[in-house]
Short mmCIF file of C-alpha atoms in Angstrom, two decimals:
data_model
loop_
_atom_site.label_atom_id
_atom_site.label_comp_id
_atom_site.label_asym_id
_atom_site.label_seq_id
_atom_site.Cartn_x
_atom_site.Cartn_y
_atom_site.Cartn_z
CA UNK R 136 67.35 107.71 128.28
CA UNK R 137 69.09 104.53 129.74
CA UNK R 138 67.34 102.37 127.34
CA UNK R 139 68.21 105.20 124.54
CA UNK R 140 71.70 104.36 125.69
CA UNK R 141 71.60 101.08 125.74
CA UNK R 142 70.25 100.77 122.28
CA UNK R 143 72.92 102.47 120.91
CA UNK R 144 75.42 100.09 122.26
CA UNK R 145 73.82 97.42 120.60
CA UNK R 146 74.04 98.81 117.45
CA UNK R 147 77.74 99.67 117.64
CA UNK R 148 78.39 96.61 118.91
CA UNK R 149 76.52 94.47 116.47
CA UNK R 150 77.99 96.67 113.60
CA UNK R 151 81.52 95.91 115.13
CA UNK R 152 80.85 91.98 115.32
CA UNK R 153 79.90 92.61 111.45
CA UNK R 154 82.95 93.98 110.51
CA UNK R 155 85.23 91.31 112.58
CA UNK R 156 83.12 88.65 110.92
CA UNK R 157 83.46 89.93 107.31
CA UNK R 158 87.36 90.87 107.75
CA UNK R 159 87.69 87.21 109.05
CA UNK R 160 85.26 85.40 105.95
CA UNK R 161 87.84 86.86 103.79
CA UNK R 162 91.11 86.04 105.68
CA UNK R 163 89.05 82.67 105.48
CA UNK R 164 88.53 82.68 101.80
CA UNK R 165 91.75 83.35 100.84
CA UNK R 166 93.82 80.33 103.12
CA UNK R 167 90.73 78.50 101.72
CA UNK R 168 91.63 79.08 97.91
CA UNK R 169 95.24 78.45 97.70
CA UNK R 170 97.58 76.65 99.89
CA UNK R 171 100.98 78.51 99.74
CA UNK R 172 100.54 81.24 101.62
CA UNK R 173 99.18 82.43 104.88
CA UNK R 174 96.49 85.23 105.17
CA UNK R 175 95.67 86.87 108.58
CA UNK R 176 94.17 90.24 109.65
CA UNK R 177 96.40 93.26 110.69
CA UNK R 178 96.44 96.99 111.23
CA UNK R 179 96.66 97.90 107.64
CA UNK R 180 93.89 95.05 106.39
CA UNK R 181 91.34 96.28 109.38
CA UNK R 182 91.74 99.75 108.41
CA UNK R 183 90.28 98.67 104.78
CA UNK R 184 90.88 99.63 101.32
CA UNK R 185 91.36 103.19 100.83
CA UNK R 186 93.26 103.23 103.57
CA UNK R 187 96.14 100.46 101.96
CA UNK R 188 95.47 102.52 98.76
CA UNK R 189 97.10 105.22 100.46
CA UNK R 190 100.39 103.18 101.08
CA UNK R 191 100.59 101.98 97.19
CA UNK R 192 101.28 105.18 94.22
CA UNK R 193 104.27 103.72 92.69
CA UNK R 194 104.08 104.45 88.75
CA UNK R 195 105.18 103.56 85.46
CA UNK R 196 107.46 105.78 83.21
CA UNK R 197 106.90 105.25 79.44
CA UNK R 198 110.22 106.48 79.07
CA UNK R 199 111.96 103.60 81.10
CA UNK R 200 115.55 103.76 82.17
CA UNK R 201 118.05 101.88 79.32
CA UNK R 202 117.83 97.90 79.39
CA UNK R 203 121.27 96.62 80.83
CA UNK R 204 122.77 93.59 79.68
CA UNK R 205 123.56 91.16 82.20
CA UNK R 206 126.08 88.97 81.60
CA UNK R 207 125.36 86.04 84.00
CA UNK R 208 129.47 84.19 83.96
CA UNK R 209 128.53 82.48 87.94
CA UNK R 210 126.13 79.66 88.21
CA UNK R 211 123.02 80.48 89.73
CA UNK R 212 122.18 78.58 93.10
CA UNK R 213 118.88 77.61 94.11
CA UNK R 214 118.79 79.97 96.60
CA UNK R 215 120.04 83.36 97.94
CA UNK R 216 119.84 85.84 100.75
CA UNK R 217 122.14 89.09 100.19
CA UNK R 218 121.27 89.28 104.18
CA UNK R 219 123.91 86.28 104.65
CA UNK R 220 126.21 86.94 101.08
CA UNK R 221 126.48 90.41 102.69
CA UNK R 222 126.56 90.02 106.38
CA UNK R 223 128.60 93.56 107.30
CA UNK R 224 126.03 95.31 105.48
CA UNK R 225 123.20 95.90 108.27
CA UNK R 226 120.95 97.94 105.90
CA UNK R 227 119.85 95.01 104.07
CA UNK R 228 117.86 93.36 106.67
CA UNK R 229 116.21 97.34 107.80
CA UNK R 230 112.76 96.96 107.49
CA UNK R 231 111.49 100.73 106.63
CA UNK R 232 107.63 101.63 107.49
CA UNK R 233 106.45 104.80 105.36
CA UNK R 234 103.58 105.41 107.61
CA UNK R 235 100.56 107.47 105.81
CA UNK R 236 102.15 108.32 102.78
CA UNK R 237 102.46 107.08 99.23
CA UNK R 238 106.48 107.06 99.42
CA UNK R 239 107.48 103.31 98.23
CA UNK R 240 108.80 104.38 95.38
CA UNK R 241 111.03 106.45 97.36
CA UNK R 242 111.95 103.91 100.35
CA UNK R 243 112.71 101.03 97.74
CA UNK R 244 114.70 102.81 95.90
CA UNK R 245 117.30 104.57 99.04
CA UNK R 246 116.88 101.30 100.07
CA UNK R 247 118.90 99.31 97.36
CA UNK R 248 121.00 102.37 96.89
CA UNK R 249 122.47 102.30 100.48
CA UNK R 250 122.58 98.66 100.24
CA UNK R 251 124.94 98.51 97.21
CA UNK R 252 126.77 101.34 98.48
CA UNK R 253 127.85 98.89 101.78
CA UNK R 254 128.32 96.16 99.39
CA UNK R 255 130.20 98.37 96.72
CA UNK R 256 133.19 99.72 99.60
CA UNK R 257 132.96 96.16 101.30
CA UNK R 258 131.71 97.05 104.51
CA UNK R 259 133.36 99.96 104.18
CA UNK R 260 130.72 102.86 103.71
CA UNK R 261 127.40 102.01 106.22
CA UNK R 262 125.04 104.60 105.56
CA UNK R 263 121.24 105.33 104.99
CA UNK R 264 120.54 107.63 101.75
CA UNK R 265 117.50 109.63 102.47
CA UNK R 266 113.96 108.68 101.23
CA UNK R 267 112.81 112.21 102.63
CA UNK R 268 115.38 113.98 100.78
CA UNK R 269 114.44 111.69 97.54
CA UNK R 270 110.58 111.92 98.58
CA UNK R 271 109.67 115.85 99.14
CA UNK R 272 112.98 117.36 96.74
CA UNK R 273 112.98 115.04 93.63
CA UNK R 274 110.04 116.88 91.56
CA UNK R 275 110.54 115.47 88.60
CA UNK R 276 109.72 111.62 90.14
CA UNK R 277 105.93 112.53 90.72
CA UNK R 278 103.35 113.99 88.25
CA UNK R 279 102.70 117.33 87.49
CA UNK R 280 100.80 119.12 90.26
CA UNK R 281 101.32 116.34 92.74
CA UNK R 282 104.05 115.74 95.68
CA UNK R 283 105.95 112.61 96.57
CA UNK R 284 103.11 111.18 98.42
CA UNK R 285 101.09 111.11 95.73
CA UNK R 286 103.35 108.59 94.82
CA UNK R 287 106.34 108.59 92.28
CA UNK R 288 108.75 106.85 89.56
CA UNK R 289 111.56 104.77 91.20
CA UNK R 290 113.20 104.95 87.33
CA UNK R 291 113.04 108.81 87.69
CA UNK R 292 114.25 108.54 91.54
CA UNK R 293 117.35 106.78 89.94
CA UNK R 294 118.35 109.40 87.74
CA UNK R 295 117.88 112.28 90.52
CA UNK R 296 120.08 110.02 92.21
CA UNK R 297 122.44 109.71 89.19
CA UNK R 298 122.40 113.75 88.48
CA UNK R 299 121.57 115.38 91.56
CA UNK R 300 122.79 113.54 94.24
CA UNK R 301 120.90 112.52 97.63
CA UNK R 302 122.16 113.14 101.58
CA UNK R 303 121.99 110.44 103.89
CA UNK R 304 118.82 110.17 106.56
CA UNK R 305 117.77 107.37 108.44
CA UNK R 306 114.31 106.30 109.69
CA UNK R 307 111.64 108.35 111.61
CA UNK R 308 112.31 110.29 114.78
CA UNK R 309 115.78 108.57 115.01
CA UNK R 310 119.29 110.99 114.97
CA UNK R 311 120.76 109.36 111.40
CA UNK R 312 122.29 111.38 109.06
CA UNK R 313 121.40 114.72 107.34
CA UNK R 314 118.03 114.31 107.01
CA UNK R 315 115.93 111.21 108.95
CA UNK R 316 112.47 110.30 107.42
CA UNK R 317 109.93 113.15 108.75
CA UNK R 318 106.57 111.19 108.48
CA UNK R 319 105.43 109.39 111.35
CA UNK R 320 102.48 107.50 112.66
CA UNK R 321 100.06 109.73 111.45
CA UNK R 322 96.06 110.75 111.54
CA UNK R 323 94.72 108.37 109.16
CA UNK R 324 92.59 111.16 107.45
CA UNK R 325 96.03 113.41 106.69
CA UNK R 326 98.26 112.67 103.60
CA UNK R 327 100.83 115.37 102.89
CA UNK R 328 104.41 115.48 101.63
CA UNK R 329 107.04 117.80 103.71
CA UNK R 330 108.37 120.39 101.91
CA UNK R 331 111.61 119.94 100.36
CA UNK R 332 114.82 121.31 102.68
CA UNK R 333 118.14 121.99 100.88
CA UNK R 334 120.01 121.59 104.36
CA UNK R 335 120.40 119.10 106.73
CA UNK R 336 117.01 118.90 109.23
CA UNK R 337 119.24 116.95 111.86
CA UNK R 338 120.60 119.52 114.19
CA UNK R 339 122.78 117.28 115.21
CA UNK R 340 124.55 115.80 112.26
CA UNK R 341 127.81 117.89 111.92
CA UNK R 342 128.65 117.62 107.55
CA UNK R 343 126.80 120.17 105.68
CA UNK R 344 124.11 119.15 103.16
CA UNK R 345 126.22 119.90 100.11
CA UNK R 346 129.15 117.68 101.67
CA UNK R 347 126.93 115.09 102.04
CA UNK R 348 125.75 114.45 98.97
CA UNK R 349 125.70 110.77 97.40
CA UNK R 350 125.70 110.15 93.87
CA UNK R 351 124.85 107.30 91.25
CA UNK R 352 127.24 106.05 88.21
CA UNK R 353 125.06 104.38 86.44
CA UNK R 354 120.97 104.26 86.41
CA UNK R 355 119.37 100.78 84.35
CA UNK R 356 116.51 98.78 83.97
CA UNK R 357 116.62 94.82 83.87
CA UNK R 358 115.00 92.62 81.52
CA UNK R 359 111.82 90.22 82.14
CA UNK R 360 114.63 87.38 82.71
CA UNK R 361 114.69 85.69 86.08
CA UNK R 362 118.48 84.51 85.66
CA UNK R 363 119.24 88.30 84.86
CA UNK R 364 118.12 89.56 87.59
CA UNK R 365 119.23 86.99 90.18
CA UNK R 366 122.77 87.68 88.28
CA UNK R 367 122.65 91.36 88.91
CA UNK R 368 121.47 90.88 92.81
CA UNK R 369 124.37 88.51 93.50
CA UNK R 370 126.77 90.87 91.97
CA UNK R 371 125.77 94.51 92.70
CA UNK R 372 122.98 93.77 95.57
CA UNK R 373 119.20 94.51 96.00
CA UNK R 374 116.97 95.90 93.12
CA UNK R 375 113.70 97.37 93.20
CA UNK R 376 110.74 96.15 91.71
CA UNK R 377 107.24 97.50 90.88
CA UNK R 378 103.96 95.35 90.86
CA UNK R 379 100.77 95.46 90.36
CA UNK R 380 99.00 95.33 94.49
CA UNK R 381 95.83 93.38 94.72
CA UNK R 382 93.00 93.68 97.44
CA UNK R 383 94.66 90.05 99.25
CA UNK R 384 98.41 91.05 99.18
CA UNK R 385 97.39 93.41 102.07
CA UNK R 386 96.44 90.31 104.55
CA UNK R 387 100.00 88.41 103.41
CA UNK R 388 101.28 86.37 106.80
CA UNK R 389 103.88 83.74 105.43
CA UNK R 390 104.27 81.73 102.53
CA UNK R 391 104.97 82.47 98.88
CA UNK R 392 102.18 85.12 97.80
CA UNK R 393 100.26 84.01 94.66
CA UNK R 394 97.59 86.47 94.08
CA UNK R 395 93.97 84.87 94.83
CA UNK R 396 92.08 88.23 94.19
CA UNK R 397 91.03 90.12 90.99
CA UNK R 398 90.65 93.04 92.39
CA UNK R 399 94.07 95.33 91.41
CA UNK R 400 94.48 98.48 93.78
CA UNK R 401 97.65 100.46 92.53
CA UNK R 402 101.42 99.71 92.09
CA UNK R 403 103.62 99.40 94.73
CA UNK R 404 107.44 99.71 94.78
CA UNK R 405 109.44 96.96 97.75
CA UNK R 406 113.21 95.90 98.02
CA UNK R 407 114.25 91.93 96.02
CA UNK R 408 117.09 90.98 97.44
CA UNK R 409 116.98 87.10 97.28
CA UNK R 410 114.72 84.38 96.12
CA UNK R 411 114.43 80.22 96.85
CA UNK R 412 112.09 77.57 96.63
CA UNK R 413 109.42 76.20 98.77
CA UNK R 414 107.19 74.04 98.78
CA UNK R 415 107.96 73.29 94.88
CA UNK R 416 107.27 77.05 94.36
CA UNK R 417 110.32 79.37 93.42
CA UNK R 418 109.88 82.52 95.10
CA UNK R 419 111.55 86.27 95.12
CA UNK R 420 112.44 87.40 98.75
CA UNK R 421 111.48 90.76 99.51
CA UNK R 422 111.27 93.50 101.69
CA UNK R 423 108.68 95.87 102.06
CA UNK R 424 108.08 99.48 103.45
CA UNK R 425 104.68 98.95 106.24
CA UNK R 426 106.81 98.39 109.05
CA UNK R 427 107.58 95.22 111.08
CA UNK R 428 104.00 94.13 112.05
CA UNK R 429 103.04 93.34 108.28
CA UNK R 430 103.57 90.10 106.94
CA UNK R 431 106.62 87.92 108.39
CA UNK R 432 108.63 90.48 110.04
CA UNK R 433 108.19 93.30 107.23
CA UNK R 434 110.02 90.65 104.81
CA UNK R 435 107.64 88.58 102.15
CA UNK R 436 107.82 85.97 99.51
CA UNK R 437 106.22 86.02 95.70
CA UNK R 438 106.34 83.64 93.32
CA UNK R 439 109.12 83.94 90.84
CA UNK R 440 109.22 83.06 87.49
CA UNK R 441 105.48 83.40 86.49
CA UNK R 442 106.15 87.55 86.32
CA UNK R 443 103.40 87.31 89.50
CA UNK R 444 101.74 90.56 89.59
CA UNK R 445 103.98 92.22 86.87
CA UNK R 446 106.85 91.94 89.64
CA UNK R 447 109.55 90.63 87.08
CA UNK R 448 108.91 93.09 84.08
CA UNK R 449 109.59 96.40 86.13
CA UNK R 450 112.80 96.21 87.78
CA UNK R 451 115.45 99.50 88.19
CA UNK R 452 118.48 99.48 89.54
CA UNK R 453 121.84 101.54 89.82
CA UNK R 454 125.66 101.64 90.62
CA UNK R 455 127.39 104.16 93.31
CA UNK R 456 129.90 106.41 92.22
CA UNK R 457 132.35 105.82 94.94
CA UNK R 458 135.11 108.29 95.45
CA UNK R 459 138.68 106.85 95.11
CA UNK R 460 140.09 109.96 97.47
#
């Protein structure tokens, strides 16, 4: 029996020194193949494929939100960080982790909203809309017969935001608002969207769910043109942008992310809200939604310029209606 026992261990053991060798061949293969980024193993990465698959689901629309024309009147400087342009606006530099769900689209987009709405009142308005409230209520931002999990339309997400309105919430297990994110670190082998709540889930949070509402003015799309964008960032604040995820983005450390792999997994939906240069590479600054431990801080850098991984030909965006009472 002991040597029964013993055997096993073996076996688990050499099937464990497998797995660490071929997770680190391809951390190796990608610094190995490129020289402007950093690759390196984490949580998400070890727990493979499928598992990062889970985190992507951001889709398409073939009925994209109207083209706005951006009139860019300010020179464009080499680089930019809303983070600094907009110092009083703390939500900017939140780094939001979506835990086991396919909710980017959702995250992104709150994310930019409650951004501009900070930057729209000057400081004035700090809030967190709710990607819950977005993620399990806004049907028609997910296909037919599928929940927000499932992944979801950040164009649609603006017009729910434009025509229905969305309460504030901040992040998981914290006291924020009407309704704080619901989905926390989770069994790996459960994906499920709450069900939708038309009243405030925080106990604690005295304004009633109807009094809480937020609202959009406007709901656009930007064109493939990097000057554009970068004109509508340093104007209105953060947009969010939809790319194409391959199987190396997951292993991203530092750097300016050029894609090494061929393998595409899904779209994913993150936060732009800068961009610079390094290392003679132009680069979008980004945030996005897998928490802290990921990448440098939460925050990442793509190329810009190149449309790297779609990221400059899918961008929505949209103005507050702010209340002159």
């Amino acid at each position: 029996m002991l040597r029964l026992i013993l055997g096993l261990i073996c076996i688990v053991n050499v099937c464990a020194i497998t797995s660490n060798d071929l997770h680190n061949k391809e951390v190796e293969q990608i610094n190995n193949a490129q020289k402007y980024w950093i690759a390196a193993p984490n949580d998400i990465t070890k727990r493979g494929l499928q598992y990062m698959k889970k985190l992507l689901g951001a889709k398409l629309s073939t009925d994209r939100l109207p083209l706005k024309e951006v009139n860019v009147t300010n020179a464009i400087p080499s680089s930019f960080d809303a983070r600094s342009a907009w110092k009083y606006c703390p939500s900017i530099s939140s780094i939001k982790n979506q835990s086991l769900c396919g909710s980017c689209w959702a995250i992104a987009t709150t994310s930019c909203i409650s951004d501009r709405i900070c930057i729209a009142t000057k400081g004035k308005i700090k809030i967190s809309i709710s990607a819950e409230n977005l993620l399990t209520c806004c049907s028609q931002c997910t296909d037919p017969h599928t929940a927000g999990c499932d992944g979801g339309y950040t164009d649609k997400a603006y017009l729910y935001y434009q025509e229905t309105g969305l309460v504030t919430g901040g992040d998981y297990n914290s006291k924020e608002g009407c309704q704080p994110y619901a989905i926390g670190p989770a069994n790996p082998l459960r994906l499920y969207t709450p069900p939708c709540s038309k009243k405030c889930t925080n106990k604690d949070y005295k304004i009633s769910y109807s009094k809480d509402k937020h609202y959009g003015s406007k709901s656009y799309s930007l064109m493939k043109d990097v000057a554009k964008i970068q004109g509508d960032i340093m104007e209105y604040g953060p947009v969010t942008a939809t790319f194409d995820v391959y199987s190396d983005f997951g292993y991203y450390k530092t750097g300016v992310y050029i894609k090494t792999s061929n393998k595409k997994i899904e779209k994913h939906s993150v936060k732009i809200f800068g961009w610079g240069d390094e290392n003679d590479v132009s680069y979008w600054l980004a945030a996005n939604t897998w928490g802290k431990d990921w990448g440098d801080n939460g925050f990442f850098k793509i190329r810009r310029g190149t449309n790297e991984c779609g990221i400059e030909s899918q961008i929505t965006a949209g103005l507050p209606k702010i209340s002159t009472a």
